[in-house]
Coordinates of C-alpha atoms and ligand atoms in Angstrom, one line a residue:
X113 CA 3.9 33.2 -3.1
X114 CA 2.1 35.9 -5.0
X115 CA 0.5 35.9 -8.5
X116 CA 3.3 38.2 -9.5
X117 CA 5.7 35.4 -8.7
X118 CA 3.8 33.1 -11.0
X119 CA 4.3 35.7 -13.8
X120 CA 8.0 35.6 -13.1
X121 CA 8.1 31.8 -13.2
X122 CA 6.2 31.8 -16.5
X123 CA 8.6 34.3 -17.9
X124 CA 11.6 32.3 -16.7
X125 CA 10.1 29.1 -18.2
X126 CA 9.9 30.9 -21.6
X127 CA 13.2 32.6 -21.3
X128 CA 15.2 29.5 -20.4
X129 CA 13.4 27.2 -23.0
X130 CA 11.2 25.2 -20.7
X131 CA 7.9 26.0 -22.3
X132 CA 6.8 27.9 -25.4
X133 CA 3.4 28.9 -26.6
X134 CA 2.2 26.5 -29.3
X135 CA 2.3 27.9 -32.9
X136 CA 3.6 31.2 -31.5
X137 CA 4.5 32.7 -34.9
X138 CA 0.8 32.3 -35.8
X139 CA -0.3 34.1 -32.7
X140 CA -0.5 30.9 -30.6
X141 CA -2.9 28.0 -30.3
X142 CA -5.1 28.4 -27.2
X143 CA -4.0 26.4 -24.2
X144 CA -1.5 24.2 -26.0
X145 CA 2.1 24.5 -25.0
X146 CA 5.3 23.2 -26.5
X147 CA 8.1 21.9 -24.2
X148 CA 11.5 23.4 -25.1
X149 CA 14.9 21.8 -24.6
X150 CA 14.9 22.1 -20.8
X151 CA 11.1 21.5 -20.4
X152 CA 11.1 18.2 -22.4
X153 CA 13.9 16.9 -20.1
X154 CA 12.1 18.0 -17.0
X155 CA 8.8 16.4 -18.0
X156 CA 10.6 13.2 -19.0
X157 CA 12.4 13.1 -15.7
X158 CA 9.1 13.5 -13.8
X159 CA 7.6 10.7 -15.9
X160 CA 10.8 8.5 -15.4
X161 CA 10.7 9.1 -11.6
X162 CA 7.1 8.0 -11.6
X163 CA 7.7 5.0 -13.8
X164 CA 10.7 3.9 -11.8
X165 CA 8.7 4.1 -8.5
X166 CA 5.5 2.5 -9.9
X167 CA 6.8 -0.1 -12.3
X168 CA 10.5 -0.8 -12.0
X169 CA 10.7 -0.8 -8.2
X170 CA 7.7 -3.1 -7.7
X171 CA 6.7 -6.7 -8.6
X172 CA 3.0 -6.0 -8.7
X173 CA 2.7 -3.4 -11.5
X174 CA 3.1 -3.9 -15.2
X175 CA 3.6 -1.2 -17.9
X176 CA 1.4 -0.7 -20.9
X177 CA 1.2 1.8 -23.8
X178 CA -2.2 1.7 -25.3
X179 CA -3.3 3.7 -28.4
X180 CA -4.7 7.2 -28.1
X181 CA -7.5 6.3 -30.5
X182 CA -9.7 3.5 -29.4
X183 CA -12.9 1.8 -30.6
X184 CA -15.7 4.4 -30.2
X185 CA -17.8 2.0 -28.1
X186 CA -15.1 2.3 -25.4
X187 CA -16.4 5.8 -24.6
X188 CA -20.0 4.7 -24.6
X189 CA -19.1 2.0 -22.1
X190 CA -16.9 4.2 -20.0
X191 CA -19.6 6.8 -19.7
X192 CA -17.5 9.6 -21.2
X193 CA -19.9 10.1 -24.1
X194 CA -22.8 10.8 -21.8
X195 CA -21.2 11.8 -18.6
X196 CA -18.0 13.6 -19.4
X197 CA -19.5 17.0 -19.6
X198 CA -19.2 20.4 -17.9
X199 CA -22.3 22.6 -17.4
X200 CA -21.6 25.9 -19.0
X201 CA -23.2 29.3 -18.8
X202 CA -23.1 31.5 -22.0
X203 CA -23.6 35.2 -22.2
X204 CA -25.8 35.8 -25.1
X205 CA -24.4 39.2 -25.6
X206 CA -20.6 38.6 -25.7
X207 CA -20.8 34.8 -26.4
X208 CA -18.3 34.0 -23.7
X209 CA -18.8 30.8 -21.7
X210 CA -18.0 30.0 -18.1
X211 CA -18.2 26.8 -16.1
X212 CA -21.3 27.0 -14.0
X213 CA -19.5 25.7 -10.9
X214 CA -16.8 28.4 -11.3
X215 CA -19.5 31.0 -11.5
X216 CA -21.1 29.7 -8.3
X217 CA -17.8 29.5 -6.5
X218 CA -17.0 33.1 -7.6
X219 CA -13.5 32.0 -8.8
X220 CA -13.3 34.1 -11.9
X221 CA -10.7 36.7 -11.2
X222 CA -9.0 35.8 -14.5
X223 CA -12.0 35.0 -16.6
X224 CA -14.4 37.8 -16.1
X225 CA -16.5 39.6 -18.6
X226 CA -14.4 40.3 -21.7
X227 CA -15.9 43.7 -22.2
X228 CA -14.5 46.8 -20.7
X229 CA -14.5 47.9 -18.0
X230 CA -13.6 44.5 -16.7
X231 CA -16.3 43.2 -14.3
X232 CA -17.5 39.8 -13.1
X233 CA -19.6 37.8 -15.6
X234 CA -23.1 39.3 -15.8
X235 CA -21.9 42.5 -14.3
X236 CA -22.8 44.9 -17.1
X237 CA -26.4 46.1 -17.3
X238 CA -27.0 44.4 -20.6
X239 CA -25.3 41.1 -19.9
X240 CA -27.5 38.1 -20.7
X241 CA -26.4 35.0 -18.9
X242 CA -28.3 31.9 -20.1
X243 CA -29.1 28.7 -18.3
X244 CA -26.3 26.2 -17.7
X245 CA -25.9 23.8 -20.6
X246 CA -23.8 20.6 -21.0
X247 CA -20.8 20.4 -23.3
X248 CA -18.9 17.2 -24.0
X249 CA -15.1 17.5 -23.3
X250 CA -13.9 14.9 -25.8
X251 CA -12.3 15.8 -29.0
X252 CA -13.9 14.1 -32.0
X253 CA -12.2 13.1 -35.2
X254 CA -12.6 10.7 -38.1
X255 CA -10.9 7.4 -38.8
X256 CA -10.3 6.7 -42.5
X257 CA -10.7 9.0 -45.4
X258 CA -14.5 9.6 -45.2
X259 CA -15.9 12.1 -42.8
X260 CA -19.2 10.4 -41.8
X261 CA -20.8 9.5 -38.5
X262 CA -19.8 5.8 -38.9
X263 CA -16.1 6.8 -38.7
X264 CA -16.2 9.0 -35.7
X265 CA -13.5 8.3 -33.1
X266 CA -12.3 10.3 -30.1
X267 CA -9.0 11.4 -28.7
X268 CA -8.8 9.7 -25.3
X269 CA -9.6 12.0 -22.4
X270 CA -7.7 9.6 -20.0
X271 CA -5.3 6.7 -20.4
X272 CA -7.2 4.5 -17.9
X273 CA -9.6 2.9 -20.5
X274 CA -6.7 1.4 -22.4
X275 CA -5.7 -0.4 -19.2
X276 CA -9.2 -1.7 -18.6
X277 CA -9.7 -3.1 -22.1
X278 CA -6.3 -4.8 -21.8
X279 CA -6.8 -6.1 -18.3
X280 CA -6.9 -9.8 -19.1
X281 CA -4.2 -9.5 -21.8
X282 CA -1.8 -8.0 -19.3
X283 CA -2.8 -10.3 -16.4
X284 CA -2.5 -13.5 -18.5
X285 CA 0.7 -12.6 -20.3
X286 CA 2.5 -11.3 -17.2
X287 CA 1.0 -14.1 -15.0
X288 CA 0.1 -11.6 -12.4
X289 CA -2.4 -12.4 -9.7
X290 CA -4.8 -9.9 -8.2
X291 CA -3.9 -7.6 -6.5
X292 CA -1.8 -6.1 -9.3
X293 CA -1.6 -2.9 -11.3
X294 CA -1.2 -1.6 -14.9
X295 CA 0.7 1.7 -15.4
X296 CA 0.7 4.0 -18.4
X297 CA 2.2 7.3 -19.3
X298 CA 0.7 9.0 -22.3
X299 CA -1.1 11.9 -23.9
X300 CA -4.8 12.7 -23.1
X301 CA -7.0 15.4 -24.6
X302 CA -9.9 17.4 -23.2
X303 CA -11.7 20.3 -24.9
X304 CA -11.5 22.2 -21.6
X305 CA -13.8 25.2 -21.4
X306 CA -11.7 27.1 -19.0
X307 CA -8.1 26.1 -19.5
X308 CA -5.4 28.3 -18.2
X309 CA -2.8 29.1 -15.5
X310 CA 0.0 28.4 -18.0
X311 CA 0.5 24.6 -18.2
X312 CA -1.8 23.8 -15.2
X313 CA -4.9 23.1 -17.3
X314 CA -4.3 22.5 -21.0
X315 CA -6.3 20.8 -23.8
X316 CA -3.5 18.4 -24.6
X317 CA -1.6 16.9 -21.7
X318 CA 0.3 13.9 -20.5
X319 CA -1.0 11.6 -17.8
X320 CA 0.8 9.1 -15.6
X321 CA -2.0 6.8 -14.5
X322 CA -2.0 3.4 -12.6
X323 CA -5.0 1.1 -12.3
X324 CA -4.7 -1.3 -9.4
X325 CA -7.0 -4.3 -9.6
X326 CA -8.1 -5.7 -6.3
X327 CA -10.5 -8.2 -4.8
X328 CA -13.9 -6.6 -4.0
X329 CA -14.0 -5.9 -0.3
X330 CA -10.3 -5.0 -0.1
X331 CA -10.8 -1.8 -2.1
X332 CA -11.1 0.6 0.8
X333 CA -7.8 -0.7 2.3
X334 CA -6.0 -0.3 -1.1
X335 CA -7.5 3.1 -1.5
X336 CA -5.8 4.2 1.7
X337 CA -2.6 2.5 0.8
X338 CA -2.3 4.3 -2.6
X339 CA -3.4 7.6 -1.1
X340 CA -0.4 7.4 1.3
X341 CA 2.0 6.0 -1.2
X342 CA 1.4 8.8 -3.7
X343 CA 1.7 11.5 -1.1
X344 CA 5.0 10.0 0.0
X345 CA 6.2 10.0 -3.6
X346 CA 5.6 13.8 -4.0
X347 CA 7.3 14.5 -0.7
X348 CA 10.3 12.3 -1.5
X349 CA 10.7 14.2 -4.7
X350 CA 11.4 17.2 -2.6
X351 CA 8.1 19.0 -2.8
X352 CA 7.6 20.9 0.5
X353 CA 5.3 19.0 2.8
X354 CA 3.3 22.1 3.9
X355 CA 2.4 22.9 0.3
X356 CA 0.7 19.5 -0.2
X357 CA -2.6 18.3 1.3
X358 CA -5.4 15.9 0.7
X359 CA -8.9 17.0 -0.4
X360 CA -11.6 14.4 -0.2
X361 CA -14.4 14.7 -2.8
X362 CA -17.9 15.4 -1.5
X363 CA -20.9 13.7 -3.2
X364 CA -21.2 16.5 -5.7
X365 CA -17.6 16.4 -6.8
X366 CA -17.4 12.6 -7.5
X367 CA -16.7 11.6 -11.1
X368 CA -19.4 9.4 -12.6
X369 CA -17.2 6.3 -12.0
X370 CA -16.0 6.9 -8.4
X371 CA -17.2 5.4 -5.1
X372 CA -14.6 7.5 -3.2
X373 CA -12.0 9.9 -4.5
X374 CA -9.5 12.4 -3.2
X375 CA -7.1 14.9 -4.7
X376 CA -3.5 15.5 -3.7
X377 CA -3.5 19.3 -3.8
X378 CA -0.6 21.7 -4.1
X379 CA -0.7 25.3 -3.1
X380 CA 0.0 27.1 -6.3
X381 CA 0.4 30.9 -6.4
X382 CA -3.2 30.9 -7.7
X383 CA -4.5 28.8 -4.8
X384 CA -4.8 25.1 -3.7
X385 CA -5.4 23.0 -6.7
X386 CA -5.4 19.3 -7.7
X387 CA -2.1 17.8 -8.6
X388 CA -3.1 14.1 -8.6
X389 CA -6.3 12.1 -8.1
X390 CA -6.7 8.8 -6.2
X391 CA -10.0 7.1 -7.1
X392 CA -11.9 4.0 -6.0
X393 CA -13.6 3.2 -9.4
X394 CA -15.1 -0.1 -8.1
X395 CA -15.9 -2.6 -10.9
X396 CA -17.7 0.2 -12.8
X397 CA -15.3 0.2 -15.8
X398 CA -14.7 -3.5 -16.1
X399 CA -18.5 -4.3 -15.7
X400 CA -19.4 -1.7 -18.4
X401 CA -16.8 -3.0 -20.8
X402 CA -18.0 -6.5 -20.2
X403 CA -21.5 -5.4 -21.0
X404 CA -20.7 -3.4 -24.0
X405 CA -18.2 -5.7 -25.6
X406 CA -19.9 -8.9 -24.7
X407 CA -16.6 -10.4 -23.6
X408 CA -16.1 -11.7 -20.1
X409 CA -13.5 -9.9 -18.1
X410 CA -13.8 -12.0 -15.0
X411 CA -10.6 -12.8 -13.2
X412 CA -10.0 -16.5 -12.5
X413 CA -7.5 -16.9 -9.7
X414 CA -4.9 -19.4 -10.9
X415 CA -4.5 -20.8 -7.4
X416 CA -8.2 -21.5 -7.1
X417 CA -9.0 -18.5 -4.9
X418 CA -12.2 -17.7 -6.7
X419 CA -13.4 -15.9 -9.8
X420 CA -14.6 -12.3 -9.7
X421 CA -14.7 -8.9 -11.4
X422 CA -11.9 -6.9 -9.7
X423 CA -12.4 -3.5 -8.2
X424 CA -10.0 -0.8 -9.3
X425 CA -8.1 1.8 -7.3
X426 CA -6.6 4.4 -9.6
X427 CA -3.8 6.9 -9.2
X428 CA -3.9 9.7 -11.8
X429 CA -1.4 12.4 -12.2
X430 CA -0.8 15.0 -14.9
X431 CA 2.9 14.9 -15.8
X432 CA 3.0 18.6 -17.0
X433 CA 1.2 19.6 -13.8
X434 CA 3.8 17.8 -11.7
X435 CA 6.5 19.5 -13.7
X436 CA 4.8 22.9 -13.0
X437 CA 4.8 22.0 -9.3
X438 CA 8.5 21.3 -9.5
X439 CA 9.1 24.7 -11.1
X440 CA 6.9 26.6 -8.7
X441 CA 8.1 24.8 -5.6
X442 CA 11.8 25.1 -6.6
X443 CA 11.7 28.8 -7.7
X444 CA 13.6 31.1 -5.3
X445 CA 14.9 34.7 -5.5
X446 CA 17.7 35.4 -3.1
X447 CA 20.7 37.5 -2.4
X448 CA 24.2 36.1 -2.5
X449 CA 27.1 38.4 -1.6
X450 CA 25.0 41.5 -2.3
X451 CA 23.8 40.2 -5.7
X452 CA 20.3 39.0 -6.5
X453 CA 20.1 35.5 -7.9
X454 CA 17.1 33.5 -9.3
X455 CA 17.4 29.8 -8.5
X456 CA 15.4 26.8 -9.6
X457 CA 16.0 24.4 -6.7
X458 CA 14.9 21.3 -8.6
X459 CA 15.6 17.9 -7.2
X460 CA 18.7 16.8 -9.0
X461 CA 16.8 13.8 -10.3
X462 CA 14.4 16.2 -12.1
X463 CA 17.0 18.8 -13.2
X464 CA 17.2 18.9 -17.0
X465 CA 21.0 19.3 -16.9
X466 CA 22.9 17.7 -14.1
X467 CA 26.2 19.5 -14.4
X468 CA 27.7 22.4 -16.4
X469 CA 31.4 22.4 -17.1
X470 CA 33.3 25.8 -17.4
X471 CA 36.8 26.5 -18.3
X472 CA 37.9 29.4 -16.1
X473 CA 39.7 31.0 -19.1
X474 CA 39.6 30.5 -22.8
X475 CA 43.3 29.7 -23.0
X476 CA 46.0 27.4 -21.6
X477 CA 44.2 24.4 -22.9
X478 CA 41.4 24.8 -20.3
X479 CA 38.5 24.7 -22.9
X480 CA 39.9 21.4 -24.3
X481 CA 40.0 19.8 -20.8
X482 CA 36.5 21.1 -20.0
X483 CA 35.1 19.7 -23.3
X484 CA 36.7 16.4 -22.6
X485 CA 35.1 16.3 -19.2
X486 CA 31.7 17.2 -20.6
X487 CA 32.0 14.4 -23.1
X488 CA 33.0 11.9 -20.3
X489 CA 30.0 12.9 -18.3
X490 CA 27.7 12.4 -21.3
X491 CA 29.2 9.0 -21.9
X492 CA 28.4 8.2 -18.2
X493 CA 24.8 9.2 -19.1
X494 CA 25.0 12.4 -17.1
X495 CA 23.4 15.3 -19.1
X496 CA 26.1 18.0 -19.0
X497 CA 26.4 21.4 -20.5
X498 CA 29.4 23.5 -21.5
X499 CA 29.7 27.2 -21.1
X500 CA 32.7 29.5 -21.6
X501 CA 30.9 32.8 -22.2
X502 CA 31.2 35.7 -19.7
X503 CA 32.4 35.8 -16.1
X504 CA 32.1 32.7 -13.9
X505 CA 29.5 34.6 -11.8
X506 CA 27.3 35.0 -14.9
X507 CA 27.7 31.4 -15.9
X508 CA 26.7 30.3 -12.4
X509 CA 23.6 32.5 -12.6
X510 CA 22.6 31.0 -16.0
X511 CA 22.8 27.5 -14.6
X512 CA 21.1 28.5 -11.3
X513 CA 18.1 29.7 -13.4
X514 CA 18.0 26.4 -15.3
X515 CA 18.1 24.4 -12.1
X516 CA 21.5 22.8 -12.8
X517 CA 22.6 21.3 -9.4
X518 CA 26.4 21.3 -10.0
X519 CA 28.9 23.5 -11.9
X520 CA 32.3 22.2 -12.5
X521 CA 35.2 24.6 -13.1
X522 CA 38.4 23.7 -14.9
X523 CA 41.1 26.2 -13.8
X524 CA 44.9 26.7 -13.8
X525 CA 45.3 24.1 -11.0
X526 CA 43.6 21.5 -13.1
X527 CA 46.7 21.4 -15.3
X528 CA 49.0 20.8 -12.4
X529 CA 47.0 18.2 -10.3
X530 CA 44.1 17.1 -12.5
X531 CA 41.5 18.4 -10.0
X532 CA 38.5 20.6 -10.6
X533 CA 36.1 22.7 -8.4
X534 CA 32.5 21.5 -8.1
X535 CA 30.1 24.1 -6.8
X536 CA 26.7 23.2 -5.3
X537 CA 23.7 25.2 -6.5
X538 CA 22.0 25.3 -3.2
X539 CA 24.7 25.4 -0.5
X540 CA 27.1 27.3 -2.8
X541 CA 29.9 25.2 -1.2
X542 CA 32.8 24.3 -3.4
X543 CA 34.8 21.1 -3.2
X544 CA 37.9 20.0 -5.1
X545 CA 37.5 16.7 -6.9
X546 CA 39.8 14.7 -9.2
X547 CA 39.0 15.0 -12.9
X548 CA 38.5 11.3 -13.2
X549 CA 36.2 11.2 -10.2
X550 CA 33.7 13.8 -11.3
X551 CA 31.2 11.4 -12.9
X552 CA 31.3 9.1 -9.9
X553 CA 30.9 12.0 -7.5
X554 CA 27.7 13.2 -9.4
X555 CA 26.3 9.7 -9.8
X556 CA 26.5 9.1 -6.0
X557 CA 24.5 12.3 -5.4
X558 CA 21.8 11.4 -8.0
Ligands
LIG650 N1 -8.4 8.7 -15.1 C1 -8.8 9.6 -14.1 C2 -8.6 11.0 -14.5 O1 -8.3 11.3 -15.6 P1 -8.7 13.4 -13.6 O2 -8.7 13.8 -12.1 O3 -9.7 13.9 -14.5 O4 -8.8 11.8 -13.5 C3 -6.1 13.1 -13.5 O5 -7.2 13.7 -14.1 C4 -5.0 14.1 -13.5 O6 -4.7 14.5 -14.8 C5 -5.3 15.4 -12.7 O7 -5.0 15.3 -11.3 C6 -4.3 16.4 -13.4 O8 -3.1 16.3 -12.8 C7 -4.3 15.9 -14.8 N2 -5.2 16.7 -15.7 C8 -6.5 16.5 -15.8 N3 -7.0 17.4 -16.7 C9 -5.9 18.2 -17.1 C10 -5.7 19.3 -18.0 N4 -6.8 19.7 -18.7 N5 -4.5 19.8 -18.1 C11 -3.4 19.3 -17.5 N6 -3.5 18.3 -16.6 C12 -4.8 17.7 -16.4

């Protein structure tokens, strides 16, 4: 898929109300995006699919929703205050900054020198690139009315720390035994130096993270288990297998907390990039919180199988990034009966609207029947749209672009035999189904 296709996906996302630029009427806020009516549903469906697989379908993972703001010592203990930094190179002439590792890798097609003519950083005769310097990626703010150093707090750059500091609270209240996990879905914030590629890298984003606490010595085994489970999840969601791959971190790529780590990568139109990370964080985080808080976080096995500080295997996915993968992977342009159509082939589970109901004509009582059907579907908790504007062909196209899997048409025959036509977005096949059976028919396929 070309970069050009990426532009078309971005334009579709805006046109259909998936994603808007934040504060657009003020000229936009850099690298923050607002999810519109379809986008918020898509993102929620991604998070729900994750929650259902990680929490509801298992006995060994509990949910948690920790605060975004935490005690500032958390970030000293976690190493984010000292270690969560990117080395940046600044041009003294134009003041633009680039990540040093991106400069080395030469991956700067979109982020070259801002001066004209457009060249690579340092390419003009009078460019003055400085030495790499470290910048912390955490957003700082103040707790309470007084802006002073004592009240500095940070917006969390990952949800994981909330799970570590609550490890014993969750373990004891849920009476879980190691191995078990804590899952969270929530916002994280990073003052990214080179955000971009639409919603791929943003400064405010949602994470779906799970921390799995295991007995030391079993961590490598669990790391492999979660690596395979997470890849399976993406594939089962319908993401094409040949667009997914593992990338193991070399020693220079490892985060400060990781013993081993790998990314599940997706081939975006702008290249192979991380979609999700799986990390063996050892007992780094728990040991540090124990040291900095002075509170023991040792696990005592209720069946007498020892006491120890667990190791942690983490799975960490960006929800917006997974939504972007669903958009990119599902986007198709094709020709049907001599006409071009754009389709978002989203997994029906992820589709924002599951069914659209159309009256064939705006008369003979067909709109009333269609409205009734829409409301029945909604009562059955199936998000359903209603559209009576324009030809049936145009209505199909509108829904194809939104990723709606099924369109239901109420026509003249409906009045005679209470049946409707359901048209499938991908196969284009049409079947006749009884009015009262539509909700069940859709539920079965979800
Ligand atoms: N707790 C570990 C952790 O945060 P990470 O690899 O830095 O690990 C996990 O982030 C996932 O969060 C990434 O794989 C990506 O999907 C998502 N993510 C990270 N930074 C992001 C950003 N600036 N914008 C959007 N998603 C991001």
